[in-house]
């Protein structure tokens, strides 16, 4: 009985890993990819369109670091730019914000800020946006 | 001809001049319409005072128990009554070692989290929770662990029926421009750090999971350490909660009363004998303590150091709760159990360090954590549970100390985008912490013995994942998770043939698979 359950679970695990391996895309970063869609897409279309564009992966931890370092000076609680935190915008709003690439008015985010930093900051802000799961503690 | 051309040109000019005005009129109309729609939307959002979000989990469990030979309490011999105490002699029967398994058990948990901002400095958070055992019954079947006595500390951790329970409901007042904040209500005291890694969630609660994991009502005063130059995220919280409300004392308004306790009659199987037992006035049971936490930015990554200390005052033997199969008579029927005595105080101290670091250029993450806790009993001399479960930690004349630790690692699995984790925890003979609301099937962190766990998390997309895992329990002593024991806990070492009111496993294997959707 136990053996059968274990092997069933093992099978589930293998199937899951296979699914994910075929999907082969980052599921944590800024672009959540539905693995099942990815499989179907991979089966029919071969390589995905931006397969050969080298893209660095946004890092939540680096993003948190750079956000504190590059943005908090003006966007702290009493900053000149007004307080900005991940929960200032929703996931979609952050996505639009970075797609436009404008900081304020006509000033572009790049090259005022380093392009690589922006990728990490974007990942951090989206991961913790207002409509993402928020930590729960007393108070 | 020439005049006609001039007229045309003039007309054209006029048209070009007029055109913007007509376009402008269109735009104005559009804006007006947008305004109306926005007003409507604003009205609607203003009326939607609570925002709802939450998660949904379906869990499969396989469990296998091994029970060592032991002596089962069969009842009491009323022909053999001790003349001094007036108590009938207990009768035991040897039970051979055996194995039992539950090959399939399913449960579903729906948590609706709520949030309402009443202004800049006041907000409300709540969590409604339905935790259903598939095909389940109204009252859980007692499996020997305190987390199967359905009480208000664990009403949402124990899978039961399809009722929705209020797991959390608290108002926070965070006065502007001060480092203080206050919370009053049913607190976020379950699933604290470092449990979130295994669950693949953001942090779910305040106190460390090795110390307190139970739904607790009380009040809390917090202080932001940023105000004294420490890291901005650092917080110290003072907590005060109620563990048992005794009213005027369980006997009502009198000081002393008698209740009937039912004893199985060993000479007449199936029969019980009622014996009146004195119940003295009960005191409220309170808990006081503090939780402190801060990241250590110099160490990089995402890290958190948390520690705390609590004193549980006038602990009662058993909370008010419902159960089936509790070691008492007629155990197939749901029965209510309740506190009979205040046993004494218990101290609890603990700390947890958790750290997530990135490895290599690709930014893959590795998390590790270590948690340690210790408890110390301060029993009231001569007090014991009237259910026959003895005094605090089985000894009402000595202060006893227990210890436990809990360590784990979790790492990204680059080819699959998944996470693989291993955990180990160990508690000694007198280990006890307030973990009755832990939602492991057997409350692993309260184990007097050791538990190994391995799991794999496969995210499918953001907020949706599958997990499979295995827990292997090795118990050294009986009554894990309980602060009561019918005698010194050393008498309940599971390798010796213990005398016991119910079977205790010496090993448990729990294999689980979970689907979890966060919304």
XYZ file of C-alpha atoms in Angstrom:
658
model
C 0.000 0.000 0.000
C 2.723 2.349 1.112
C 4.917 1.365 -1.826
C 2.126 2.058 -4.257
C 1.402 5.460 -2.773
C 5.062 6.357 -2.891
C 5.456 5.318 -6.489
C 2.294 7.238 -7.393
C 3.716 10.322 -5.780
C 7.030 9.715 -7.500
C 5.210 9.595 -10.796
C 3.414 12.859 -10.030
C 6.757 14.428 -9.248
C 8.299 13.231 -12.506
C 5.349 14.538 -14.487
C 5.558 17.883 -12.708
C 9.270 18.223 -13.339
C 8.825 17.217 -16.955
C 6.112 19.831 -17.362
C 8.289 22.499 -15.911
C 11.381 21.409 -17.808
C 9.591 21.683 -21.130
C 8.182 25.038 -20.091
C 11.734 26.109 -19.164
C 10.869 29.638 -18.253
C 11.212 31.585 -15.099
C 8.053 31.305 -13.096
C 9.042 33.625 -10.308
C 10.178 36.645 -12.216
C 8.278 39.390 -13.881
C 6.600 37.279 -16.496
C 4.569 34.501 -14.987
C 4.323 31.766 -17.593
C 1.636 29.166 -17.568
C 3.570 25.933 -17.951
C 0.807 24.158 -19.812
C 0.572 27.039 -22.305
C 4.322 26.965 -22.663
C 4.256 23.271 -23.493
C 1.622 23.712 -26.137
C 3.471 26.707 -27.538
C 6.746 24.786 -27.552
C 5.155 21.803 -29.266
C 3.731 23.892 -32.077
C 6.120 26.762 -32.520
C 9.566 25.454 -31.749
C 11.691 28.252 -30.368
C 9.994 31.164 -28.700
C 10.497 34.545 -30.382
C 13.022 36.061 -28.017
C 14.962 32.857 -27.476
C 18.240 34.222 -28.746
C 18.012 37.653 -27.125
C 20.223 37.359 -24.064
C 18.088 38.671 -21.226
C 19.161 38.937 -17.661
C 16.815 37.513 -15.109
C 15.261 40.026 -12.737
C 16.217 39.315 -9.148
C 13.933 40.145 -6.281
C 16.776 40.405 -3.751
C 18.935 42.602 -6.005
C 15.867 44.668 -6.785
C 15.173 45.260 -3.113
C 18.794 46.304 -2.637
C 18.855 48.708 -5.589
C 15.423 50.113 -4.824
C 16.660 51.078 -1.365
C 19.926 52.399 -2.735
C 18.750 54.257 -5.863
C 15.181 55.254 -5.171
C 14.596 55.536 -1.407
C 16.715 58.693 -1.096
C 13.913 60.642 -2.789
C 11.049 58.229 -2.092
C 11.333 57.563 1.633
C 8.550 58.514 4.053
C 9.229 62.247 3.802
C 11.125 62.209 0.487
C 10.966 64.923 -2.207
C 9.358 62.532 -4.681
C 6.697 61.404 -2.201
C 6.725 57.956 -0.606
C 7.002 55.169 -3.168
C 6.844 51.510 -2.077
C 5.972 48.346 -3.992
C 2.387 48.725 -2.774
C 2.094 52.185 -4.374
C 0.924 50.459 -7.545
C -0.671 47.233 -8.674
C 1.194 44.598 -10.689
C -0.392 45.853 -13.927
C 0.358 49.466 -13.073
C 4.035 48.704 -12.394
C 4.178 46.775 -15.655
C 2.770 49.769 -17.530
C 5.089 52.121 -15.658
C 8.205 50.222 -16.705
C 6.931 49.637 -20.226
C 6.607 53.394 -20.690
C 10.034 53.716 -19.121
C 9.393 57.266 -17.929
C 10.292 58.300 -14.419
C 8.377 61.576 -14.106
C 7.088 63.752 -16.908
C 9.420 63.311 -19.864
C 12.439 62.166 -17.882
C 13.302 58.609 -18.910
C 14.170 55.954 -16.344
C 17.121 54.987 -18.532
C 19.853 56.163 -18.614
C 19.166 58.151 -15.399
C 19.237 54.752 -13.749
C 21.351 51.805 -14.795
C 19.485 49.464 -17.173
C 20.357 46.327 -15.214
C 19.296 47.912 -11.912
C 15.945 48.771 -13.479
C 15.308 45.138 -14.412
C 15.891 44.068 -10.801
C 13.920 46.974 -9.338
C 11.041 46.161 -11.669
C 11.061 42.521 -10.534
C 11.069 43.573 -6.894
C 8.274 46.134 -7.297
C 6.060 43.757 -9.279
C 6.654 40.817 -6.910
C 5.485 42.861 -3.954
C 2.904 45.079 -5.647
C -0.313 46.111 -3.913
C -2.255 43.168 -5.328
C 0.429 40.574 -4.566
C 0.328 38.398 -1.469
C 1.334 40.547 1.508
C 3.020 39.298 4.678
C 0.766 38.989 7.709
C 1.887 39.907 11.197
C 0.302 41.474 14.263
C -0.135 45.129 13.360
C -12.489 81.589 -61.875
C -10.006 83.402 -59.699
C -12.752 84.506 -57.336
C -14.039 81.030 -57.026
C -10.563 79.795 -56.083
C -10.275 82.495 -53.430
C -13.658 81.536 -52.000
C -12.535 77.915 -51.830
C -9.356 78.854 -50.043
C -11.281 81.004 -47.575
C -13.753 78.202 -46.959
C -10.930 75.746 -46.424
C -9.260 78.093 -43.975
C -12.512 78.493 -42.092
C -12.962 74.732 -42.015
C -9.466 74.164 -40.666
C -10.095 76.791 -38.040
C -13.438 75.287 -37.124
C -12.300 71.696 -37.154
C -10.435 71.772 -33.831
C -13.483 73.233 -32.152
C -15.650 70.372 -33.317
C -12.955 67.860 -32.364
C -12.620 69.612 -29.027
C -16.357 69.337 -28.482
C -16.029 65.587 -29.086
C -13.183 65.334 -26.613
C -15.130 67.302 -24.045
C -18.041 64.964 -24.474
C -15.713 62.002 -24.067
C -14.223 63.456 -20.932
C -17.646 64.107 -19.527
C -18.636 60.553 -20.188
C -15.401 59.291 -18.646
C -16.078 61.464 -15.631
C -19.483 59.921 -15.173
C -18.081 56.457 -15.452
C -15.286 57.258 -13.023
C -17.782 58.697 -10.523
C -19.757 55.505 -10.727
C -16.638 53.439 -10.227
C -15.492 55.619 -7.364
C -18.823 55.250 -5.669
C -18.582 51.519 -6.051
C -15.028 51.286 -4.707
C -15.951 53.571 -1.833
C -18.742 51.187 -0.893
C -16.473 48.144 -1.246
C -14.978 48.794 2.125
C -13.307 45.449 2.584
C -10.830 44.088 0.119
C -10.837 40.326 -0.114
C -8.034 38.055 -1.143
C -6.764 34.724 0.090
C -5.810 31.237 -0.926
C -7.196 27.790 -1.575
C -5.386 24.566 -0.839
C -6.222 20.925 -1.441
C -4.096 18.406 0.402
C -3.689 14.651 0.189
C -2.151 12.732 3.082
C -0.941 9.206 3.497
C -0.039 8.164 7.028
C 1.534 5.091 8.495
C 1.915 4.556 12.224
C 3.939 2.035 14.137
C 2.997 1.406 17.751
C 5.360 -0.391 20.124
C 3.992 -2.932 22.630
C 2.272 -1.163 25.504
C -0.195 -1.693 28.357
C -3.621 -0.315 27.513
C -5.766 1.062 30.318
C -9.004 -0.937 30.201
C -10.889 0.663 33.039
C -11.091 0.580 36.801
C -11.747 -2.240 39.209
C -14.465 -1.067 41.578
C -14.074 -4.241 43.654
C -10.580 -3.080 44.458
C -10.798 0.409 45.856
C -7.870 2.022 47.594
C -9.170 2.709 51.110
C -7.040 5.815 51.469
C -7.754 7.685 48.250
C -11.070 6.040 47.523
C -9.884 5.436 43.959
C -10.547 2.129 42.208
C -7.480 0.303 40.900
C -6.707 0.752 37.192
C -6.746 -2.374 35.040
C -4.351 -2.771 32.087
C -4.081 -5.181 29.187
C -0.929 -5.826 27.135
C -1.110 -4.828 23.450
C 1.296 -6.236 20.858
C 3.234 -3.973 18.487
C 1.193 -3.101 15.436
C 1.085 -0.930 12.352
C -1.806 1.113 11.076
C -2.116 3.205 7.985
C -4.521 5.664 6.467
C -3.869 5.393 2.760
C -5.981 8.324 1.714
C -7.100 11.428 3.460
C -8.036 14.610 1.620
C -8.687 18.054 2.920
C -9.439 21.461 1.447
C -8.671 24.793 3.014
C -10.178 28.060 1.853
C -8.847 31.220 3.483
C -10.423 34.565 2.817
C -8.251 37.396 3.966
C -9.747 40.806 4.547
C -8.328 44.224 4.784
C -9.897 47.580 5.497
C -8.188 50.913 5.890
C -10.241 53.193 8.073
C -7.859 56.081 7.554
C -4.163 56.748 7.654
C -3.638 55.318 11.103
C -6.302 52.677 11.590
C -6.785 49.441 9.733
C -8.548 46.147 10.152
C -7.318 42.753 9.012
C -9.174 39.490 9.211
C -9.022 35.968 7.975
C -11.946 33.600 7.506
C -11.065 29.977 7.183
C -12.875 26.855 6.114
C -10.790 23.724 6.518
C -12.672 20.688 5.447
C -11.851 17.029 5.681
C -13.240 15.379 2.559
C -16.196 13.311 3.668
C -15.332 14.573 7.101
C -17.302 14.649 10.241
C -18.220 17.469 12.487
C -15.680 16.593 15.175
C -12.149 15.310 14.530
C -11.101 11.847 15.567
C -8.655 12.121 18.458
C -5.264 10.778 17.391
C -3.408 11.405 20.612
C -2.119 14.870 19.769
C -3.537 18.077 21.208
C -4.161 19.395 17.724
C -7.037 16.913 17.390
C -8.965 18.321 20.315
C -10.972 20.882 18.383
C -10.673 24.118 20.305
C -10.666 27.789 19.521
C -6.849 27.674 19.345
C -6.869 25.303 16.405
C -10.384 25.475 14.956
C -8.991 26.295 11.528
C -5.876 24.120 11.657
C -7.787 20.882 12.214
C -9.685 19.816 9.106
C -13.313 19.245 10.052
C -16.525 20.295 8.360
C -17.455 23.062 5.954
C -18.051 25.736 8.572
C -16.208 29.019 8.190
C -14.291 30.054 11.295
C -12.880 33.448 12.102
C -9.205 32.679 12.344
C -8.057 36.276 12.662
C -9.764 39.603 13.243
C -7.832 42.528 14.614
C -7.774 46.292 14.519
C -4.448 48.044 14.345
C -3.999 51.622 15.445
C -0.763 53.099 14.182
C -0.673 56.724 15.420
C 1.052 58.881 12.804
C 4.463 60.317 13.596
C 5.055 57.971 16.523
C 7.042 54.721 16.526
C 4.235 52.929 18.401
C 1.355 50.818 17.156
C -1.313 48.728 18.836
C -3.345 45.718 17.801
C -6.420 44.347 19.494
C -8.326 41.195 18.603
C -7.723 37.698 17.334
C -4.067 37.874 16.403
C -1.829 36.598 13.621
C -0.213 34.001 15.874
C -0.162 30.964 13.565
C 2.278 29.914 10.857
C 5.059 32.280 11.970
C 8.657 32.243 10.736
C 10.267 30.166 9.326
C 7.224 28.144 8.266
C 6.560 30.234 5.166
C 9.405 28.642 3.187
C 7.954 25.165 3.301
C 4.533 26.554 2.403
C 5.968 28.695 -0.388
C 4.203 31.756 0.995
C 5.048 35.163 2.285
C 5.218 35.395 6.065
C 1.945 34.320 7.722
C 2.320 35.158 11.393
C 4.230 36.959 14.135
C 5.691 34.589 16.761
C 8.299 31.978 15.811
C 6.716 28.712 14.695
C 8.771 26.748 17.223
C 7.246 28.678 20.134
C 3.690 29.702 19.419
C 1.446 28.385 16.699
C -2.139 28.836 17.825
C -5.041 31.200 17.273
C -4.789 33.609 20.175
C -6.959 36.502 21.320
C -5.291 39.423 22.940
C -3.641 42.759 22.606
C -0.267 43.824 21.399
C 1.787 47.000 21.629
C 4.518 47.401 19.034
C 7.508 49.668 18.657
C 9.442 50.372 15.436
C 13.153 50.028 16.103
C 13.895 52.439 13.256
C 13.077 55.233 15.716
C 16.193 54.457 17.732
C 18.508 54.101 14.765
C 18.162 50.342 14.274
C 17.036 48.863 10.931
C 13.752 50.297 9.738
C 12.024 46.889 9.603
C 12.956 46.064 13.204
C 10.045 45.726 15.622
C 9.528 44.833 19.272
C 6.077 43.696 20.300
C 4.659 43.190 23.768
C 1.780 40.724 23.835
C -0.942 39.890 26.311
C -3.443 37.158 25.584
C -6.053 34.963 27.184
C -5.671 31.193 27.160
C -8.707 30.326 29.220
C -11.523 32.488 30.489
C -12.766 30.962 33.726
C -15.671 33.322 34.231
C -16.501 33.301 37.928
C -14.694 29.964 38.197
C -15.851 26.815 36.479
C -18.113 25.809 39.330
C -20.250 28.844 38.797
C -20.550 31.302 41.624
C -19.659 28.900 44.393
C -16.125 28.331 45.468
C -16.235 24.578 45.483
C -18.372 22.142 43.604
C -18.435 18.567 42.393
C -18.660 17.241 38.883
C -19.263 13.672 37.843
C -16.304 12.049 36.165
C -17.084 8.801 34.364
C -14.809 5.836 34.905
C -14.969 2.751 32.683
C -15.805 -0.248 34.831
C -13.255 -2.978 34.071
C -15.558 -5.677 35.472
C -18.515 -4.662 33.305
C -17.225 -3.758 29.839
C -19.235 -0.961 28.261
C -20.408 0.300 31.653
C -19.260 3.428 33.335
C -19.361 4.488 36.934
C -19.885 8.108 37.813
C -17.737 9.426 40.614
C -18.152 12.942 41.941
C -14.851 14.825 41.876
C -14.249 18.146 43.552
C -13.637 20.992 41.147
C -12.210 24.037 42.791
C -12.536 27.509 41.401
C -10.540 27.968 38.219
C -8.407 30.977 37.445
C -8.124 32.593 34.048
C -5.139 31.441 32.086
C -3.116 34.276 30.560
C -0.071 34.603 28.373
C 2.353 37.529 28.444
C 5.461 38.015 26.422
C 7.417 39.814 23.795
C 8.531 39.187 20.225
C 11.430 41.073 18.703
C 12.671 40.951 15.147
C 15.123 42.705 12.905
C 16.962 42.097 9.686
C 20.748 42.381 9.793
C 21.426 44.371 6.619
C 25.210 43.896 6.815
C 24.773 40.187 6.139
C 23.064 40.791 2.813
C 20.289 38.846 1.133
C 16.930 38.657 2.808
C 17.353 37.843 6.443
C 15.474 38.036 9.695
C 16.498 37.478 13.269
C 13.503 36.959 15.517
C 13.311 36.005 19.142
C 10.803 36.075 21.925
C 9.875 35.072 25.423
C 6.505 34.185 26.897
C 5.066 33.215 30.222
C 1.889 31.186 30.242
C 0.193 31.870 33.554
C -2.098 29.477 35.413
C -2.209 27.025 32.527
C -5.200 24.744 32.583
C -4.915 21.029 31.870
C -7.075 20.931 28.743
C -8.721 23.679 26.722
C -12.426 23.680 26.128
C -12.790 21.534 23.046
C -14.588 18.826 21.131
C -13.238 15.483 20.110
C -14.157 11.901 19.220
C -12.265 8.920 20.558
C -10.760 10.829 23.461
C -9.605 8.233 26.028
C -12.785 8.259 27.986
C -16.011 6.365 27.866
C -18.391 6.057 24.918
C -15.629 7.403 22.803
C -17.335 7.009 19.456
C -19.541 9.940 20.334
C -18.344 13.511 20.069
C -17.599 14.733 23.527
C -16.766 18.047 25.047
C -13.727 18.285 27.230
C -12.881 21.246 29.353
C -10.387 22.567 31.841
C -10.530 21.014 35.293
C -7.517 22.548 37.045
C -4.910 25.283 36.873
C -1.592 23.484 36.892
C 0.996 26.253 37.126
C 3.044 28.527 34.889
C 5.316 27.775 31.973
C 8.102 29.881 30.423
C 9.043 29.748 26.808
C 12.042 31.354 25.092
C 13.184 31.001 21.543
C 15.013 32.502 18.608
C 15.070 31.996 14.878
C 17.524 33.061 12.208
C 16.517 32.839 8.554
C 18.514 33.925 5.557
C 17.976 33.790 1.821
C 21.034 34.338 -0.359
C 21.585 34.427 -4.090
C 24.054 32.063 -5.618
C 25.979 32.831 -8.765
C 25.207 35.330 -11.514
C 21.940 33.669 -12.449
C 20.506 34.691 -9.091
C 19.333 31.318 -7.860
C 18.279 31.386 -4.241
C 19.249 29.339 -1.249
C 17.467 29.716 2.071
C 18.588 28.301 5.372
C 17.187 28.730 8.850
C 17.848 27.624 12.388
C 15.540 27.963 15.335
C 15.993 27.069 18.976
C 13.591 27.178 21.909
C 13.408 26.149 25.512
C 10.604 25.810 28.053
C 10.544 25.693 31.817
C 7.652 24.568 34.008
C 6.652 26.131 37.323
C 3.970 23.745 38.586
C 1.639 24.446 41.462
C 2.487 21.813 44.040
C 0.035 18.929 44.148
C -2.152 19.919 41.207
C -3.134 17.446 38.510
C -5.704 17.020 35.774
C -8.948 15.442 36.884
C -9.055 13.596 33.592
C -6.242 11.450 34.913
C -3.621 13.176 32.793
C -1.545 14.170 35.755
C 0.342 17.327 36.630
C 2.322 19.744 34.477
C 5.015 17.777 32.625
C 4.170 14.847 34.883
C 5.744 16.425 37.941
C 4.027 18.878 40.248
C 6.904 19.409 42.656
C 9.847 20.212 40.388
C 10.561 22.826 37.715
C 11.509 20.998 34.523
C 13.264 22.263 31.413
C 12.764 21.138 27.838
C 14.576 22.096 24.636
C 14.062 21.849 20.912
C 15.675 22.968 17.701
C 14.489 23.227 14.117
C 16.742 23.638 11.080
C 16.159 23.632 7.355
C 17.415 24.491 3.886
C 15.594 25.258 0.684
C 17.096 25.813 -2.729
C 16.017 26.612 -6.262
C 16.092 23.749 -8.737
C 17.148 25.652 -11.883
C 16.044 23.154 -14.559
C 12.465 23.060 -13.295
C 12.001 26.437 -11.628
C 11.032 24.470 -8.516
C 12.313 24.423 -4.964
C 13.676 21.534 -2.987
C 13.801 21.621 0.802
C 14.886 19.600 3.798
C 13.984 20.169 7.430
C 14.867 18.542 10.698
C 13.630 19.182 14.208
C 14.280 17.573 17.532
C 12.691 17.996 20.950
C 13.747 16.396 24.218
C 11.859 14.666 27.014
C 10.271 17.741 28.579
C 9.829 19.764 25.402
C 6.599 21.723 25.203
C 5.568 24.798 23.239
C 2.203 26.310 22.483
C 1.671 24.653 19.091
C -1.846 23.254 19.189
C -2.819 25.299 16.124
C 0.011 23.953 13.957
C -1.543 22.498 10.851
C 0.758 19.511 10.365
C -1.235 16.351 10.748
C 0.740 15.513 13.901
C 2.155 18.902 14.952
C 5.734 18.067 14.033
C 7.471 20.828 15.973
C 6.085 19.580 19.285
C 7.661 16.141 18.817
C 9.606 14.646 21.720
C 11.958 12.926 19.386
C 12.979 13.900 15.876
C 11.302 14.622 12.580
C 12.845 14.710 9.148
C 10.990 16.315 6.272
C 11.800 16.561 2.577
C 9.648 18.370 0.067
C 9.584 19.661 -3.456
C 7.614 22.691 -4.643
C 6.725 23.072 -8.301
C 5.359 26.510 -9.166
C 3.149 26.384 -12.242
C 2.619 30.101 -12.387
C 2.780 32.974 -9.934
C 0.493 32.089 -7.041
C -0.212 28.537 -8.162
C 1.926 25.615 -7.131
C 2.068 21.926 -6.366
C 4.037 20.471 -3.501
C 4.924 16.934 -2.561
C 6.669 15.966 0.629
C 7.386 13.387 3.234
C 7.664 13.665 7.003
C 9.264 10.951 9.054
C 8.610 11.112 12.799
C 10.611 9.242 15.382
C 9.093 9.644 18.850
C 11.153 8.977 21.933
C 8.458 9.759 24.488
C 4.671 9.755 24.672
C 2.462 12.813 25.197
C 4.279 14.976 22.636
C 2.570 18.321 22.341
C 0.977 18.027 25.776
C 2.051 19.955 28.839
C 0.456 17.252 30.993
C 1.484 13.674 31.659
C 0.114 11.084 34.100
C 3.603 10.639 35.545
C 7.217 11.600 34.930
C 7.748 11.658 31.167
C 10.737 9.362 31.551
C 8.180 6.663 32.440
C 6.727 7.056 28.978
C 9.729 6.199 26.883
C 8.170 4.392 23.985
C 10.744 1.592 23.836
C 9.599 0.420 27.243
C 6.172 -1.124 27.568
C 4.372 1.975 28.798
C 1.092 2.049 30.731
C -1.156 4.335 28.793
C -4.749 5.416 28.333
C -4.323 5.308 24.559
C -1.758 4.169 21.971
C 1.197 6.375 21.065
C 3.060 5.794 17.820
C 6.816 5.494 17.992
C 7.157 6.278 14.292
C 4.921 8.025 11.790
C 5.435 8.382 8.071
C 3.368 11.082 6.453
C 3.464 11.548 2.687
C 1.567 14.518 1.343
C 0.740 16.271 -1.876
C -0.650 19.781 -1.962
C -2.138 22.092 -4.540
C -2.154 25.721 -3.524
C -3.633 28.732 -5.279
C -3.134 32.232 -3.941
C -5.472 34.966 -5.077
